[in-house]
């Protein structure tokens, strides 16, 4: 990091390490504010950036947060305040509500990629969302254990998809052809080498991330519907 960029974070109330005198005291509230301010200016954060903003050395900050993962966990937790409320189930069947819920979580993870490192630990540290979602599924007719497993499976499916989605976005941004784009190129150039895949008749629509997400969630919900404890009436609406 250049000296100019580092100085950006030495704002009012912060001190550079070159100043003499007592080291400023810090607490979690000040650290959270520093993470919020530094994070608003950068795609990623570092221990040094946050320490410079606070006017302390990295060792002092380390004693409070335990390293960069601690800072990223704080940043992910702060992202929760930017998220809208969970989608209401009224007017939905359990299947249509899970689709809306899947869109909600996908949007949250795409908007705040830091959440992917910690997922539920950052999104729902007090388990209140889990309680609310499980309760809604029970109202739809799920047994409590089946509701918990359905939620876990859905979150795992969404998380895996978004991780791949973000990788695809980053590859395209850096000029490297993503995996399935390269598949198209191979099918066009050497269809005989991949005879089974050539029979699929893939089109550009198959590269649409929204379309693919809907398909993945459709498979997930179909699997949930087959599990013990799922509702016997899939058309029930709240």
PDB file of N, CA and C in Angstrom, residues 106-179:
ATOM      1  N   UNK A 106     -29.409 -15.297  -1.624  1.00  0.00           N
ATOM      2  CA  UNK A 106     -28.466 -15.114  -2.734  1.00  0.00           C
ATOM      3  C   UNK A 106     -28.126 -13.639  -2.896  1.00  0.00           C
ATOM      4  N   UNK A 107     -29.140 -12.779  -2.863  1.00  0.00           N
ATOM      5  CA  UNK A 107     -28.901 -11.344  -2.988  1.00  0.00           C
ATOM      6  C   UNK A 107     -28.018 -10.814  -1.874  1.00  0.00           C
ATOM      7  N   UNK A 108     -28.252 -11.294  -0.643  1.00  0.00           N
ATOM      8  CA  UNK A 108     -27.451 -10.845   0.497  1.00  0.00           C
ATOM      9  C   UNK A 108     -25.990 -11.243   0.329  1.00  0.00           C
ATOM     10  N   UNK A 109     -25.748 -12.476  -0.114  1.00  0.00           N
ATOM     11  CA  UNK A 109     -24.379 -12.961  -0.255  1.00  0.00           C
ATOM     12  C   UNK A 109     -23.659 -12.310  -1.427  1.00  0.00           C
ATOM     13  N   UNK A 110     -24.373 -12.024  -2.507  1.00  0.00           N
ATOM     14  CA  UNK A 110     -23.754 -11.337  -3.634  1.00  0.00           C
ATOM     15  C   UNK A 110     -23.420  -9.892  -3.283  1.00  0.00           C
ATOM     16  N   UNK A 111     -24.298  -9.261  -2.524  1.00  0.00           N
ATOM     17  CA  UNK A 111     -24.073  -7.866  -2.142  1.00  0.00           C
ATOM     18  C   UNK A 111     -22.978  -7.741  -1.093  1.00  0.00           C
ATOM     19  N   UNK A 112     -22.863  -8.735  -0.236  1.00  0.00           N
ATOM     20  CA  UNK A 112     -21.881  -8.693   0.851  1.00  0.00           C
ATOM     21  C   UNK A 112     -21.075 -10.000   0.842  1.00  0.00           C
ATOM     22  N   UNK A 113     -20.106 -10.126  -0.050  1.00  0.00           N
ATOM     23  CA  UNK A 113     -19.347 -11.386  -0.163  1.00  0.00           C
ATOM     24  C   UNK A 113     -18.647 -11.810   1.121  1.00  0.00           C
ATOM     25  N   UNK A 114     -18.339 -10.845   2.027  1.00  0.00           N
ATOM     26  CA  UNK A 114     -17.719 -11.219   3.298  1.00  0.00           C
ATOM     27  C   UNK A 114     -18.581 -12.209   4.071  1.00  0.00           C
ATOM     28  N   UNK A 115     -19.888 -12.120   3.865  1.00  0.00           N
ATOM     29  CA  UNK A 115     -20.789 -13.021   4.578  1.00  0.00           C
ATOM     30  C   UNK A 115     -20.543 -14.481   4.211  1.00  0.00           C
ATOM     31  N   UNK A 116     -20.009 -14.712   2.997  1.00  0.00           N
ATOM     32  CA  UNK A 116     -19.781 -16.083   2.559  1.00  0.00           C
ATOM     33  C   UNK A 116     -18.778 -16.819   3.442  1.00  0.00           C
ATOM     34  N   UNK A 117     -17.835 -16.084   4.036  1.00  0.00           N
ATOM     35  CA  UNK A 117     -16.826 -16.732   4.866  1.00  0.00           C
ATOM     36  C   UNK A 117     -17.414 -17.294   6.148  1.00  0.00           C
ATOM     37  N   UNK A 118     -18.532 -16.712   6.580  1.00  0.00           N
ATOM     38  CA  UNK A 118     -19.077 -17.095   7.877  1.00  0.00           C
ATOM     39  C   UNK A 118     -20.546 -17.499   7.802  1.00  0.00           C
ATOM     40  N   UNK A 119     -21.231 -17.089   6.736  1.00  0.00           N
ATOM     41  CA  UNK A 119     -22.621 -17.433   6.437  1.00  0.00           C
ATOM     42  C   UNK A 119     -23.495 -17.264   7.677  1.00  0.00           C
ATOM     43  N   UNK A 120     -24.003 -18.366   8.232  1.00  0.00           N
ATOM     44  CA  UNK A 120     -24.974 -18.249   9.318  1.00  0.00           C
ATOM     45  C   UNK A 120     -24.386 -17.609  10.561  1.00  0.00           C
ATOM     46  N   UNK A 121     -23.096 -17.837  10.830  1.00  0.00           N
ATOM     47  CA  UNK A 121     -22.478 -17.236  12.009  1.00  0.00           C
ATOM     48  C   UNK A 121     -22.528 -15.717  11.955  1.00  0.00           C
ATOM     49  N   UNK A 122     -22.494 -15.152  10.746  1.00  0.00           N
ATOM     50  CA  UNK A 122     -22.580 -13.707  10.586  1.00  0.00           C
ATOM     51  C   UNK A 122     -24.014 -13.261  10.326  1.00  0.00           C
ATOM     52  N   UNK A 123     -24.728 -14.015   9.502  1.00  0.00           N
ATOM     53  CA  UNK A 123     -26.100 -13.641   9.174  1.00  0.00           C
ATOM     54  C   UNK A 123     -27.041 -13.781  10.363  1.00  0.00           C
ATOM     55  N   UNK A 124     -26.796 -14.775  11.194  1.00  0.00           N
ATOM     56  CA  UNK A 124     -27.767 -15.107  12.227  1.00  0.00           C
ATOM     57  C   UNK A 124     -27.062 -15.600  13.494  1.00  0.00           C
ATOM     58  N   UNK A 125     -26.239 -14.747  14.131  1.00  0.00           N
ATOM     59  CA  UNK A 125     -25.441 -15.210  15.269  1.00  0.00           C
ATOM     60  C   UNK A 125     -26.272 -15.625  16.477  1.00  0.00           C
ATOM     61  N   UNK A 126     -27.483 -15.089  16.611  1.00  0.00           N
ATOM     62  CA  UNK A 126     -28.325 -15.410  17.761  1.00  0.00           C
ATOM     63  C   UNK A 126     -29.405 -16.440  17.435  1.00  0.00           C
ATOM     64  N   UNK A 127     -29.359 -16.987  16.224  1.00  0.00           N
ATOM     65  CA  UNK A 127     -30.282 -18.044  15.786  1.00  0.00           C
ATOM     66  C   UNK A 127     -31.735 -17.574  15.673  1.00  0.00           C
ATOM     67  N   UNK A 128     -31.938 -16.265  15.673  1.00  0.00           N
ATOM     68  CA  UNK A 128     -33.312 -15.761  15.632  1.00  0.00           C
ATOM     69  C   UNK A 128     -33.933 -15.952  14.249  1.00  0.00           C
ATOM     70  N   UNK A 129     -33.146 -15.746  13.196  1.00  0.00           N
ATOM     71  CA  UNK A 129     -33.665 -16.003  11.849  1.00  0.00           C
ATOM     72  C   UNK A 129     -33.984 -17.477  11.668  1.00  0.00           C
ATOM     73  N   UNK A 130     -33.105 -18.331  12.175  1.00  0.00           N
ATOM     74  CA  UNK A 130     -33.339 -19.762  12.073  1.00  0.00           C
ATOM     75  C   UNK A 130     -34.624 -20.157  12.795  1.00  0.00           C
ATOM     76  N   UNK A 131     -34.827 -19.599  13.974  1.00  0.00           N
ATOM     77  CA  UNK A 131     -36.059 -19.873  14.711  1.00  0.00           C
ATOM     78  C   UNK A 131     -37.277 -19.403  13.922  1.00  0.00           C
ATOM     79  N   UNK A 132     -37.193 -18.195  13.357  1.00  0.00           N
ATOM     80  CA  UNK A 132     -38.316 -17.655  12.598  1.00  0.00           C
ATOM     81  C   UNK A 132     -38.613 -18.492  11.360  1.00  0.00           C
ATOM     82  N   UNK A 133     -37.567 -18.872  10.639  1.00  0.00           N
ATOM     83  CA  UNK A 133     -37.766 -19.648   9.409  1.00  0.00           C
ATOM     84  C   UNK A 133     -38.265 -21.059   9.710  1.00  0.00           C
ATOM     85  N   UNK A 134     -37.725 -21.674  10.759  1.00  0.00           N
ATOM     86  CA  UNK A 134     -38.203 -23.000  11.145  1.00  0.00           C
ATOM     87  C   UNK A 134     -39.659 -22.939  11.573  1.00  0.00           C
ATOM     88  N   UNK A 135     -40.013 -21.889  12.306  1.00  0.00           N
ATOM     89  CA  UNK A 135     -41.402 -21.726  12.739  1.00  0.00           C
ATOM     90  C   UNK A 135     -42.343 -21.579  11.550  1.00  0.00           C
ATOM     91  N   UNK A 136     -41.918 -20.832  10.549  1.00  0.00           N
ATOM     92  CA  UNK A 136     -42.741 -20.663   9.346  1.00  0.00           C
ATOM     93  C   UNK A 136     -42.924 -21.996   8.631  1.00  0.00           C
ATOM     94  N   UNK A 137     -41.842 -22.761   8.520  1.00  0.00           N
ATOM     95  CA  UNK A 137     -41.948 -24.063   7.858  1.00  0.00           C
ATOM     96  C   UNK A 137     -42.847 -25.018   8.642  1.00  0.00           C
ATOM     97  N   UNK A 138     -42.784 -24.958   9.957  1.00  0.00           N
ATOM     98  CA  UNK A 138     -43.688 -25.781  10.778  1.00  0.00           C
ATOM     99  C   UNK A 138     -45.134 -25.368  10.532  1.00  0.00           C
ATOM    100  N   UNK A 139     -45.387 -24.071  10.422  1.00  0.00           N
ATOM    101  CA  UNK A 139     -46.745 -23.605  10.111  1.00  0.00           C
ATOM    102  C   UNK A 139     -47.220 -24.128   8.756  1.00  0.00           C
ATOM    103  N   UNK A 140     -46.281 -24.331   7.843  1.00  0.00           N
ATOM    104  CA  UNK A 140     -46.636 -24.892   6.535  1.00  0.00           C
ATOM    105  C   UNK A 140     -46.915 -26.399   6.616  1.00  0.00           C
ATOM    106  N   UNK A 141     -46.526 -27.041   7.729  1.00  0.00           N
ATOM    107  CA  UNK A 141     -46.773 -28.468   7.879  1.00  0.00           C
ATOM    108  C   UNK A 141     -45.540 -29.323   8.059  1.00  0.00           C
ATOM    109  N   UNK A 142     -44.341 -28.710   8.119  1.00  0.00           N
ATOM    110  CA  UNK A 142     -43.122 -29.464   8.364  1.00  0.00           C
ATOM    111  C   UNK A 142     -43.056 -29.915   9.820  1.00  0.00           C
ATOM    112  N   UNK A 143     -42.483 -31.087  10.043  1.00  0.00           N
ATOM    113  CA  UNK A 143     -42.084 -31.451  11.385  1.00  0.00           C
ATOM    114  C   UNK A 143     -40.858 -30.614  11.756  1.00  0.00           C
ATOM    115  N   UNK A 144     -40.675 -30.288  13.040  1.00  0.00           N
ATOM    116  CA  UNK A 144     -39.563 -29.395  13.420  1.00  0.00           C
ATOM    117  C   UNK A 144     -38.199 -29.849  12.919  1.00  0.00           C
ATOM    118  N   UNK A 145     -37.866 -31.128  13.060  1.00  0.00           N
ATOM    119  CA  UNK A 145     -36.566 -31.606  12.588  1.00  0.00           C
ATOM    120  C   UNK A 145     -36.445 -31.453  11.072  1.00  0.00           C
ATOM    121  N   UNK A 146     -37.520 -31.777  10.362  1.00  0.00           N
ATOM    122  CA  UNK A 146     -37.504 -31.647   8.902  1.00  0.00           C
ATOM    123  C   UNK A 146     -37.351 -30.185   8.495  1.00  0.00           C
ATOM    124  N   UNK A 147     -37.954 -29.280   9.265  1.00  0.00           N
ATOM    125  CA  UNK A 147     -37.819 -27.847   8.974  1.00  0.00           C
ATOM    126  C   UNK A 147     -36.372 -27.399   9.113  1.00  0.00           C
ATOM    127  N   UNK A 148     -35.710 -27.861  10.180  1.00  0.00           N
ATOM    128  CA  UNK A 148     -34.307 -27.502  10.393  1.00  0.00           C
ATOM    129  C   UNK A 148     -33.422 -28.048   9.288  1.00  0.00           C
ATOM    130  N   UNK A 149     -33.642 -29.307   8.903  1.00  0.00           N
ATOM    131  CA  UNK A 149     -32.838 -29.910   7.844  1.00  0.00           C
ATOM    132  C   UNK A 149     -33.097 -29.242   6.495  1.00  0.00           C
ATOM    133  N   UNK A 150     -34.355 -28.882   6.235  1.00  0.00           N
ATOM    134  CA  UNK A 150     -34.679 -28.197   4.981  1.00  0.00           C
ATOM    135  C   UNK A 150     -33.956 -26.865   4.889  1.00  0.00           C
ATOM    136  N   UNK A 151     -33.954 -26.130   5.983  1.00  0.00           N
ATOM    137  CA  UNK A 151     -33.267 -24.839   6.008  1.00  0.00           C
ATOM    138  C   UNK A 151     -31.765 -25.025   5.787  1.00  0.00           C
ATOM    139  N   UNK A 152     -31.178 -26.004   6.481  1.00  0.00           N
ATOM    140  CA  UNK A 152     -29.740 -26.249   6.346  1.00  0.00           C
ATOM    141  C   UNK A 152     -29.380 -26.613   4.910  1.00  0.00           C
ATOM    142  N   UNK A 153     -30.173 -27.477   4.289  1.00  0.00           N
ATOM    143  CA  UNK A 153     -29.897 -27.896   2.923  1.00  0.00           C
ATOM    144  C   UNK A 153     -30.027 -26.722   1.954  1.00  0.00           C
ATOM    145  N   UNK A 154     -31.036 -25.897   2.160  1.00  0.00           N
ATOM    146  CA  UNK A 154     -31.233 -24.749   1.279  1.00  0.00           C
ATOM    147  C   UNK A 154     -30.060 -23.776   1.378  1.00  0.00           C
ATOM    148  N   UNK A 155     -29.625 -23.460   2.598  1.00  0.00           N
ATOM    149  CA  UNK A 155     -28.519 -22.527   2.798  1.00  0.00           C
ATOM    150  C   UNK A 155     -27.232 -23.087   2.190  1.00  0.00           C
ATOM    151  N   UNK A 156     -26.992 -24.380   2.380  1.00  0.00           N
ATOM    152  CA  UNK A 156     -25.798 -25.004   1.804  1.00  0.00           C
ATOM    153  C   UNK A 156     -25.818 -24.928   0.283  1.00  0.00           C
ATOM    154  N   UNK A 157     -26.982 -25.169  -0.305  1.00  0.00           N
ATOM    155  CA  UNK A 157     -27.120 -25.103  -1.760  1.00  0.00           C
ATOM    156  C   UNK A 157     -26.860 -23.690  -2.271  1.00  0.00           C
ATOM    157  N   UNK A 158     -27.449 -22.712  -1.603  1.00  0.00           N
ATOM    158  CA  UNK A 158     -27.287 -21.311  -2.012  1.00  0.00           C
ATOM    159  C   UNK A 158     -25.836 -20.883  -1.885  1.00  0.00           C
ATOM    160  N   UNK A 159     -25.216 -21.235  -0.771  1.00  0.00           N
ATOM    161  CA  UNK A 159     -23.830 -20.840  -0.524  1.00  0.00           C
ATOM    162  C   UNK A 159     -22.899 -21.406  -1.595  1.00  0.00           C
ATOM    163  N   UNK A 160     -23.065 -22.680  -1.913  1.00  0.00           N
ATOM    164  CA  UNK A 160     -22.233 -23.283  -2.941  1.00  0.00           C
ATOM    165  C   UNK A 160     -22.419 -22.627  -4.294  1.00  0.00           C
ATOM    166  N   UNK A 161     -23.661 -22.309  -4.629  1.00  0.00           N
ATOM    167  CA  UNK A 161     -23.922 -21.680  -5.918  1.00  0.00           C
ATOM    168  C   UNK A 161     -23.290 -20.290  -5.981  1.00  0.00           C
ATOM    169  N   UNK A 162     -23.476 -19.499  -4.926  1.00  0.00           N
ATOM    170  CA  UNK A 162     -22.960 -18.128  -4.940  1.00  0.00           C
ATOM    171  C   UNK A 162     -21.438 -18.114  -4.953  1.00  0.00           C
ATOM    172  N   UNK A 163     -20.805 -19.034  -4.260  1.00  0.00           N
ATOM    173  CA  UNK A 163     -19.334 -19.108  -4.322  1.00  0.00           C
ATOM    174  C   UNK A 163     -18.867 -19.320  -5.759  1.00  0.00           C
ATOM    175  N   UNK A 164     -19.515 -20.237  -6.471  1.00  0.00           N
ATOM    176  CA  UNK A 164     -19.162 -20.472  -7.871  1.00  0.00           C
ATOM    177  C   UNK A 164     -19.522 -19.267  -8.731  1.00  0.00           C
ATOM    178  N   UNK A 165     -20.631 -18.643  -8.414  1.00  0.00           N
ATOM    179  CA  UNK A 165     -21.082 -17.472  -9.169  1.00  0.00           C
ATOM    180  C   UNK A 165     -20.082 -16.322  -9.041  1.00  0.00           C
ATOM    181  N   UNK A 166     -19.614 -16.065  -7.836  1.00  0.00           N
ATOM    182  CA  UNK A 166     -18.643 -14.999  -7.626  1.00  0.00           C
ATOM    183  C   UNK A 166     -17.317 -15.311  -8.308  1.00  0.00           C
ATOM    184  N   UNK A 167     -16.946 -16.577  -8.319  1.00  0.00           N
ATOM    185  CA  UNK A 167     -15.724 -16.972  -9.024  1.00  0.00           C
ATOM    186  C   UNK A 167     -15.868 -16.720 -10.518  1.00  0.00           C
ATOM    187  N   UNK A 168     -17.035 -17.048 -11.074  1.00  0.00           N
ATOM    188  CA  UNK A 168     -17.290 -16.809 -12.493  1.00  0.00           C
ATOM    189  C   UNK A 168     -17.230 -15.320 -12.816  1.00  0.00           C
ATOM    190  N   UNK A 169     -17.821 -14.501 -11.951  1.00  0.00           N
ATOM    191  CA  UNK A 169     -17.808 -13.051 -12.149  1.00  0.00           C
ATOM    192  C   UNK A 169     -16.376 -12.537 -12.129  1.00  0.00           C
ATOM    193  N   UNK A 170     -15.577 -13.011 -11.178  1.00  0.00           N
ATOM    194  CA  UNK A 170     -14.193 -12.564 -11.053  1.00  0.00           C
ATOM    195  C   UNK A 170     -13.362 -13.010 -12.249  1.00  0.00           C
ATOM    196  N   UNK A 171     -13.579 -14.229 -12.718  1.00  0.00           N
ATOM    197  CA  UNK A 171     -12.852 -14.714 -13.889  1.00  0.00           C
ATOM    198  C   UNK A 171     -13.163 -13.864 -15.117  1.00  0.00           C
ATOM    199  N   UNK A 172     -14.443 -13.561 -15.305  1.00  0.00           N
ATOM    200  CA  UNK A 172     -14.834 -12.732 -16.448  1.00  0.00           C
ATOM    201  C   UNK A 172     -14.256 -11.328 -16.335  1.00  0.00           C
ATOM    202  N   UNK A 173     -14.225 -10.801 -15.122  1.00  0.00           N
ATOM    203  CA  UNK A 173     -13.711  -9.450 -14.889  1.00  0.00           C
ATOM    204  C   UNK A 173     -12.216  -9.379 -15.179  1.00  0.00           C
ATOM    205  N   UNK A 174     -11.498 -10.475 -14.877  1.00  0.00           N
ATOM    206  CA  UNK A 174     -10.057 -10.492 -15.082  1.00  0.00           C
ATOM    207  C   UNK A 174      -9.661 -10.898 -16.498  1.00  0.00           C
ATOM    208  N   UNK A 175     -10.669 -11.171 -17.352  1.00  0.00           N
ATOM    209  CA  UNK A 175     -10.384 -11.518 -18.733  1.00  0.00           C
ATOM    210  C   UNK A 175     -10.180 -12.991 -18.983  1.00  0.00           C
ATOM    211  N   UNK A 176     -10.423 -13.822 -17.961  1.00  0.00           N
ATOM    212  CA  UNK A 176     -10.255 -15.267 -18.106  1.00  0.00           C
ATOM    213  C   UNK A 176     -11.622 -15.894 -18.335  1.00  0.00           C
ATOM    214  N   UNK A 177     -11.745 -16.691 -19.375  1.00  0.00           N
ATOM    215  CA  UNK A 177     -13.036 -17.281 -19.719  1.00  0.00           C
ATOM    216  C   UNK A 177     -13.480 -18.252 -18.632  1.00  0.00           C
ATOM    217  N   UNK A 178     -14.670 -18.050 -18.039  1.00  0.00           N
ATOM    218  CA  UNK A 178     -15.176 -18.978 -17.020  1.00  0.00           C
ATOM    219  C   UNK A 178     -15.347 -20.388 -17.579  1.00  0.00           C
ATOM    220  N   UNK A 179     -15.504 -21.342 -16.675  1.00  0.00           N
ATOM    221  CA  UNK A 179     -15.516 -22.766 -17.012  1.00  0.00           C
ATOM    222  C   UNK A 179     -16.525 -23.098 -18.112  1.00  0.00           C
TER     223      UNK A 179
END
